[in-house]
N, C-alpha and C. Protein backbone atom coordinates (compact mmCIF):
# COMPACT_ATOMS: atom_id res chain seq x y z
N UNK A 1 0.27 21.22 32.67
CA UNK A 1 0.10 20.05 31.85
C UNK A 1 1.17 20.08 30.76
N UNK A 2 1.84 18.96 30.56
CA UNK A 2 2.84 18.87 29.50
C UNK A 2 2.34 17.93 28.40
N UNK A 3 2.79 18.20 27.20
CA UNK A 3 2.39 17.36 26.07
C UNK A 3 3.26 16.12 26.04
N UNK A 4 2.63 14.98 26.07
CA UNK A 4 3.36 13.73 26.04
C UNK A 4 2.94 12.96 24.79
N UNK A 5 3.91 12.54 24.03
CA UNK A 5 3.65 11.76 22.83
C UNK A 5 3.70 10.29 23.22
N UNK A 6 2.64 9.58 22.88
CA UNK A 6 2.56 8.16 23.19
C UNK A 6 2.75 7.39 21.88
N UNK A 7 3.75 6.55 21.85
CA UNK A 7 4.04 5.73 20.67
C UNK A 7 3.17 4.48 20.72
N UNK A 8 2.31 4.30 19.73
CA UNK A 8 1.42 3.14 19.73
C UNK A 8 1.91 2.02 18.82
N UNK A 9 2.88 2.31 17.98
CA UNK A 9 3.42 1.31 17.07
C UNK A 9 4.55 0.56 17.77
N UNK A 10 4.46 -0.77 17.87
CA UNK A 10 5.54 -1.52 18.50
C UNK A 10 6.88 -1.26 17.79
N UNK A 11 7.93 -1.18 18.56
CA UNK A 11 9.25 -0.81 18.02
C UNK A 11 9.70 -1.75 16.89
N UNK A 12 9.46 -3.07 17.05
CA UNK A 12 9.91 -4.00 16.02
C UNK A 12 9.14 -3.81 14.71
N UNK A 13 7.86 -3.45 14.79
CA UNK A 13 7.07 -3.17 13.58
C UNK A 13 7.56 -1.87 12.94
N UNK A 14 7.83 -0.88 13.76
CA UNK A 14 8.33 0.40 13.25
C UNK A 14 9.66 0.21 12.53
N UNK A 15 10.57 -0.53 13.12
CA UNK A 15 11.87 -0.78 12.49
C UNK A 15 11.72 -1.53 11.18
N UNK A 16 10.88 -2.57 11.17
CA UNK A 16 10.67 -3.34 9.94
C UNK A 16 10.04 -2.46 8.86
N UNK A 17 9.03 -1.66 9.23
CA UNK A 17 8.38 -0.75 8.29
C UNK A 17 9.38 0.23 7.70
N UNK A 18 10.18 0.86 8.53
CA UNK A 18 11.15 1.84 8.03
C UNK A 18 12.17 1.18 7.11
N UNK A 19 12.62 -0.02 7.46
CA UNK A 19 13.56 -0.75 6.60
C UNK A 19 12.93 -1.03 5.23
N UNK A 20 11.70 -1.53 5.23
CA UNK A 20 11.03 -1.87 3.98
C UNK A 20 10.74 -0.62 3.14
N UNK A 21 10.19 0.41 3.76
CA UNK A 21 9.76 1.60 3.03
C UNK A 21 10.94 2.36 2.43
N UNK A 22 12.08 2.35 3.10
CA UNK A 22 13.27 3.00 2.54
C UNK A 22 13.66 2.39 1.21
N UNK A 23 13.31 1.13 1.00
CA UNK A 23 13.70 0.41 -0.22
C UNK A 23 12.51 0.07 -1.11
N UNK A 24 11.33 0.63 -0.84
CA UNK A 24 10.16 0.39 -1.66
C UNK A 24 10.40 0.91 -3.07
N UNK A 25 10.18 0.06 -4.04
CA UNK A 25 10.37 0.42 -5.46
C UNK A 25 9.10 0.11 -6.23
N UNK A 26 8.91 0.85 -7.32
CA UNK A 26 7.74 0.69 -8.19
C UNK A 26 8.20 0.58 -9.64
N UNK A 27 7.45 -0.15 -10.42
CA UNK A 27 7.54 -0.03 -11.88
C UNK A 27 6.12 0.17 -12.37
N UNK A 28 5.98 0.96 -13.41
CA UNK A 28 4.65 1.34 -13.88
C UNK A 28 4.39 0.76 -15.26
N UNK A 29 3.16 0.28 -15.46
CA UNK A 29 2.73 -0.25 -16.73
C UNK A 29 1.37 0.37 -17.04
N UNK A 30 1.31 1.23 -18.05
CA UNK A 30 0.02 1.84 -18.41
C UNK A 30 -0.90 0.78 -18.98
N UNK A 31 -2.11 0.71 -18.47
CA UNK A 31 -3.09 -0.26 -18.96
C UNK A 31 -4.07 0.37 -19.93
N UNK A 32 -4.45 1.63 -19.67
CA UNK A 32 -5.36 2.35 -20.57
C UNK A 32 -5.24 3.83 -20.23
N UNK A 33 -6.05 4.64 -20.86
CA UNK A 33 -5.98 6.08 -20.61
C UNK A 33 -6.51 6.45 -19.22
N UNK A 34 -7.27 5.57 -18.58
CA UNK A 34 -7.81 5.90 -17.25
C UNK A 34 -7.36 4.91 -16.17
N UNK A 35 -6.41 4.04 -16.48
CA UNK A 35 -5.97 3.05 -15.49
C UNK A 35 -4.47 2.81 -15.62
N UNK A 36 -3.85 2.50 -14.49
CA UNK A 36 -2.43 2.18 -14.45
C UNK A 36 -2.24 0.93 -13.60
N UNK A 37 -1.16 0.24 -13.89
CA UNK A 37 -0.78 -0.91 -13.06
C UNK A 37 0.65 -0.67 -12.59
N UNK A 38 0.86 -0.79 -11.30
CA UNK A 38 2.17 -0.59 -10.69
C UNK A 38 2.60 -1.90 -10.04
N UNK A 39 3.82 -2.34 -10.30
CA UNK A 39 4.37 -3.49 -9.61
C UNK A 39 5.17 -2.97 -8.41
N UNK A 40 4.99 -3.60 -7.26
CA UNK A 40 5.55 -3.14 -5.99
C UNK A 40 6.64 -4.09 -5.52
N UNK A 41 7.78 -3.54 -5.13
CA UNK A 41 8.91 -4.35 -4.71
C UNK A 41 9.39 -3.92 -3.33
N UNK A 42 9.58 -4.90 -2.45
CA UNK A 42 10.16 -4.70 -1.12
C UNK A 42 11.31 -5.70 -0.97
N UNK A 43 12.31 -5.38 -0.16
CA UNK A 43 13.47 -6.28 -0.05
C UNK A 43 13.16 -7.63 0.62
N UNK A 44 12.24 -7.68 1.55
CA UNK A 44 12.00 -8.91 2.32
C UNK A 44 10.86 -9.76 1.80
N UNK A 45 10.12 -9.27 0.82
CA UNK A 45 8.93 -9.99 0.36
C UNK A 45 8.95 -10.10 -1.16
N UNK A 46 8.54 -11.26 -1.66
CA UNK A 46 8.55 -11.55 -3.09
C UNK A 46 7.35 -12.42 -3.44
N UNK A 47 6.99 -12.40 -4.71
CA UNK A 47 6.01 -13.35 -5.23
C UNK A 47 6.74 -14.68 -5.31
N UNK A 48 6.23 -15.75 -4.69
CA UNK A 48 7.01 -16.98 -4.53
C UNK A 48 7.38 -17.72 -5.81
N UNK A 49 6.54 -17.69 -6.83
CA UNK A 49 6.84 -18.46 -8.04
C UNK A 49 7.90 -17.79 -8.91
N UNK A 50 7.82 -16.48 -9.07
CA UNK A 50 8.76 -15.79 -9.96
C UNK A 50 9.86 -15.05 -9.21
N UNK A 51 9.75 -14.98 -7.88
CA UNK A 51 10.69 -14.21 -7.06
C UNK A 51 10.68 -12.74 -7.46
N UNK A 52 9.50 -12.27 -7.92
CA UNK A 52 9.35 -10.89 -8.39
C UNK A 52 8.64 -10.01 -7.40
N UNK A 53 7.82 -9.12 -7.91
CA UNK A 53 7.12 -8.12 -7.11
C UNK A 53 6.27 -8.78 -6.03
N UNK A 54 6.29 -8.21 -4.82
CA UNK A 54 5.48 -8.76 -3.73
C UNK A 54 4.01 -8.44 -3.92
N UNK A 55 3.73 -7.48 -4.80
CA UNK A 55 2.35 -7.10 -5.04
C UNK A 55 2.22 -6.13 -6.19
N UNK A 56 0.98 -5.75 -6.47
CA UNK A 56 0.74 -4.76 -7.50
C UNK A 56 -0.40 -3.86 -7.08
N UNK A 57 -0.38 -2.65 -7.62
CA UNK A 57 -1.45 -1.69 -7.38
C UNK A 57 -2.08 -1.36 -8.72
N UNK A 58 -3.38 -1.45 -8.78
CA UNK A 58 -4.13 -1.08 -9.97
C UNK A 58 -4.91 0.17 -9.63
N UNK A 59 -4.64 1.23 -10.38
CA UNK A 59 -5.24 2.54 -10.13
C UNK A 59 -6.18 2.86 -11.29
N UNK A 60 -7.45 3.11 -10.96
CA UNK A 60 -8.44 3.45 -11.98
C UNK A 60 -8.98 4.83 -11.67
N UNK A 61 -8.85 5.74 -12.63
CA UNK A 61 -9.32 7.11 -12.46
C UNK A 61 -10.75 7.20 -12.97
N UNK A 62 -11.68 7.48 -12.07
CA UNK A 62 -13.10 7.60 -12.41
C UNK A 62 -13.40 9.08 -12.61
N UNK A 63 -13.43 9.50 -13.87
CA UNK A 63 -13.61 10.90 -14.20
C UNK A 63 -15.09 11.22 -14.26
N UNK A 64 -15.53 12.16 -13.40
CA UNK A 64 -16.93 12.56 -13.36
C UNK A 64 -17.02 14.03 -13.70
N UNK A 65 -17.05 14.35 -14.98
CA UNK A 65 -17.05 15.75 -15.40
C UNK A 65 -15.62 16.26 -15.48
N UNK A 66 -15.46 17.56 -15.34
CA UNK A 66 -14.13 18.13 -15.48
C UNK A 66 -13.44 18.40 -14.15
N UNK A 67 -14.18 18.42 -13.05
CA UNK A 67 -13.58 18.74 -11.76
C UNK A 67 -13.56 17.59 -10.78
N UNK A 68 -14.50 16.70 -10.86
CA UNK A 68 -14.62 15.62 -9.89
C UNK A 68 -13.90 14.37 -10.39
N UNK A 69 -12.94 13.94 -9.63
CA UNK A 69 -12.21 12.71 -9.94
C UNK A 69 -12.19 11.85 -8.69
N UNK A 70 -12.57 10.61 -8.83
CA UNK A 70 -12.41 9.64 -7.75
C UNK A 70 -11.45 8.59 -8.25
N UNK A 71 -10.54 8.21 -7.40
CA UNK A 71 -9.54 7.21 -7.77
C UNK A 71 -9.87 5.91 -7.03
N UNK A 72 -10.02 4.86 -7.78
CA UNK A 72 -10.24 3.53 -7.21
C UNK A 72 -8.93 2.77 -7.32
N UNK A 73 -8.38 2.35 -6.19
CA UNK A 73 -7.09 1.67 -6.17
C UNK A 73 -7.25 0.31 -5.50
N UNK A 74 -6.70 -0.70 -6.13
CA UNK A 74 -6.64 -2.04 -5.56
C UNK A 74 -5.18 -2.41 -5.40
N UNK A 75 -4.81 -2.85 -4.21
CA UNK A 75 -3.47 -3.38 -3.97
C UNK A 75 -3.62 -4.87 -3.75
N UNK A 76 -2.93 -5.64 -4.56
CA UNK A 76 -3.01 -7.09 -4.49
C UNK A 76 -1.66 -7.61 -4.02
N UNK A 77 -1.64 -8.20 -2.84
CA UNK A 77 -0.41 -8.72 -2.25
C UNK A 77 -0.20 -10.14 -2.75
N UNK A 78 1.00 -10.43 -3.27
CA UNK A 78 1.31 -11.74 -3.84
C UNK A 78 2.12 -12.64 -2.91
N UNK A 79 2.78 -12.05 -1.90
CA UNK A 79 3.61 -12.86 -0.99
C UNK A 79 2.74 -13.39 0.14
N UNK A 80 2.55 -14.71 0.22
CA UNK A 80 1.68 -15.28 1.25
C UNK A 80 2.15 -15.03 2.68
N UNK A 81 3.43 -14.70 2.87
CA UNK A 81 3.90 -14.38 4.23
C UNK A 81 3.14 -13.17 4.77
N UNK A 82 2.74 -12.26 3.89
CA UNK A 82 2.04 -11.05 4.32
C UNK A 82 0.55 -11.29 4.58
N UNK A 83 0.07 -12.51 4.34
CA UNK A 83 -1.32 -12.85 4.64
C UNK A 83 -1.50 -13.15 6.13
N UNK A 84 -0.40 -13.48 6.83
CA UNK A 84 -0.47 -13.82 8.25
C UNK A 84 -0.95 -12.62 9.07
N UNK A 85 -1.81 -12.89 10.01
CA UNK A 85 -2.41 -11.84 10.84
C UNK A 85 -1.37 -11.00 11.57
N UNK A 86 -0.22 -11.58 11.86
CA UNK A 86 0.83 -10.84 12.57
C UNK A 86 1.36 -9.64 11.76
N UNK A 87 1.09 -9.62 10.46
CA UNK A 87 1.57 -8.53 9.60
C UNK A 87 0.50 -7.48 9.30
N UNK A 88 -0.65 -7.52 9.98
CA UNK A 88 -1.73 -6.60 9.62
C UNK A 88 -1.33 -5.14 9.76
N UNK A 89 -0.57 -4.77 10.78
CA UNK A 89 -0.15 -3.37 10.92
C UNK A 89 0.77 -2.98 9.78
N UNK A 90 1.69 -3.86 9.43
CA UNK A 90 2.61 -3.59 8.32
C UNK A 90 1.85 -3.40 7.01
N UNK A 91 0.82 -4.21 6.77
CA UNK A 91 0.01 -4.08 5.55
C UNK A 91 -0.67 -2.72 5.51
N UNK A 92 -1.24 -2.27 6.62
CA UNK A 92 -1.88 -0.94 6.66
C UNK A 92 -0.86 0.15 6.37
N UNK A 93 0.31 0.06 6.97
CA UNK A 93 1.33 1.09 6.77
C UNK A 93 1.83 1.11 5.32
N UNK A 94 2.04 -0.07 4.75
CA UNK A 94 2.47 -0.15 3.35
C UNK A 94 1.38 0.38 2.44
N UNK A 95 0.12 0.03 2.71
CA UNK A 95 -1.00 0.55 1.91
C UNK A 95 -1.04 2.07 1.91
N UNK A 96 -0.89 2.68 3.08
CA UNK A 96 -0.86 4.14 3.17
C UNK A 96 0.30 4.73 2.38
N UNK A 97 1.46 4.11 2.49
CA UNK A 97 2.64 4.63 1.78
C UNK A 97 2.46 4.53 0.28
N UNK A 98 1.93 3.42 -0.20
CA UNK A 98 1.70 3.25 -1.64
C UNK A 98 0.71 4.30 -2.14
N UNK A 99 -0.39 4.49 -1.42
CA UNK A 99 -1.37 5.51 -1.82
C UNK A 99 -0.74 6.90 -1.82
N UNK A 100 0.02 7.21 -0.79
CA UNK A 100 0.66 8.52 -0.72
C UNK A 100 1.59 8.76 -1.91
N UNK A 101 2.37 7.76 -2.27
CA UNK A 101 3.33 7.93 -3.36
C UNK A 101 2.69 7.91 -4.74
N UNK A 102 1.67 7.10 -4.93
CA UNK A 102 1.09 6.96 -6.27
C UNK A 102 0.03 8.02 -6.56
N UNK A 103 -0.92 8.23 -5.64
CA UNK A 103 -2.02 9.17 -5.93
C UNK A 103 -2.04 10.37 -5.00
N UNK A 104 -1.20 10.39 -3.99
CA UNK A 104 -1.09 11.55 -3.13
C UNK A 104 -2.30 11.84 -2.26
N UNK A 105 -3.01 10.83 -1.83
CA UNK A 105 -4.16 10.97 -0.95
C UNK A 105 -5.27 11.82 -1.55
N UNK A 106 -5.40 11.83 -2.87
CA UNK A 106 -6.57 12.45 -3.50
C UNK A 106 -7.79 11.62 -3.10
N UNK A 107 -8.99 12.05 -3.50
CA UNK A 107 -10.19 11.26 -3.19
C UNK A 107 -9.98 9.85 -3.74
N UNK A 108 -9.80 8.91 -2.83
CA UNK A 108 -9.40 7.56 -3.22
C UNK A 108 -10.17 6.52 -2.44
N UNK A 109 -10.67 5.54 -3.16
CA UNK A 109 -11.23 4.34 -2.55
C UNK A 109 -10.17 3.26 -2.69
N UNK A 110 -9.77 2.67 -1.58
CA UNK A 110 -8.69 1.68 -1.58
C UNK A 110 -9.23 0.34 -1.14
N UNK A 111 -8.84 -0.70 -1.85
CA UNK A 111 -9.10 -2.07 -1.44
C UNK A 111 -7.76 -2.79 -1.46
N UNK A 112 -7.44 -3.44 -0.35
CA UNK A 112 -6.20 -4.21 -0.24
C UNK A 112 -6.58 -5.67 -0.11
N UNK A 113 -6.01 -6.49 -0.98
CA UNK A 113 -6.23 -7.94 -0.97
C UNK A 113 -4.98 -8.60 -0.42
N UNK A 114 -5.06 -9.08 0.83
CA UNK A 114 -3.89 -9.68 1.47
C UNK A 114 -4.34 -10.77 2.44
N UNK A 115 -5.11 -11.72 1.96
CA UNK A 115 -5.57 -12.80 2.82
C UNK A 115 -6.36 -12.27 4.01
N UNK A 116 -6.00 -12.70 5.22
CA UNK A 116 -6.68 -12.24 6.43
C UNK A 116 -6.49 -10.74 6.68
N UNK A 117 -5.49 -10.15 6.04
CA UNK A 117 -5.19 -8.73 6.25
C UNK A 117 -5.88 -7.83 5.23
N UNK A 118 -6.80 -8.36 4.46
CA UNK A 118 -7.52 -7.55 3.47
C UNK A 118 -8.36 -6.49 4.16
N UNK A 119 -8.49 -5.33 3.53
CA UNK A 119 -9.31 -4.27 4.09
C UNK A 119 -9.69 -3.26 3.00
N UNK A 120 -10.63 -2.38 3.35
CA UNK A 120 -11.05 -1.29 2.48
C UNK A 120 -10.90 0.02 3.24
N UNK A 121 -10.57 1.08 2.52
CA UNK A 121 -10.43 2.40 3.15
C UNK A 121 -10.84 3.46 2.15
N UNK A 122 -11.14 4.63 2.67
CA UNK A 122 -11.49 5.77 1.83
C UNK A 122 -10.66 6.97 2.28
N UNK A 123 -10.03 7.63 1.32
CA UNK A 123 -9.23 8.83 1.60
C UNK A 123 -9.96 10.01 0.96
N UNK A 124 -10.13 11.06 1.73
CA UNK A 124 -10.78 12.28 1.23
C UNK A 124 -9.78 13.42 1.27
N UNK A 125 -9.70 14.17 0.18
CA UNK A 125 -8.77 15.30 0.18
C UNK A 125 -9.45 16.54 0.68
């Protein structure tokens, strides 16, 4: 028996994802001592009115004692092109990348607001 790797991501989605993620940029705005707001920038997607960030991530640190921390993260997509169902895989991949870069997959509850592509996920460390 030989090990065979099966690629489940369509090539065009993979290429688009890699192109976007290579150029993913963030700016950070502290909101309080337990919350942050990050503006998210991709080359192909923009907020239509201001031509700015395609979305933002709001990270809230829920401190439960000295050892237990749960992170609640909301990603709000502002570019309506990303609301189309054809982009649902791209939205999941971008959500994972944002979580990985901002909170590093710590215990995190994630909610993504992206029209039809909205979803919730939980990451456990």
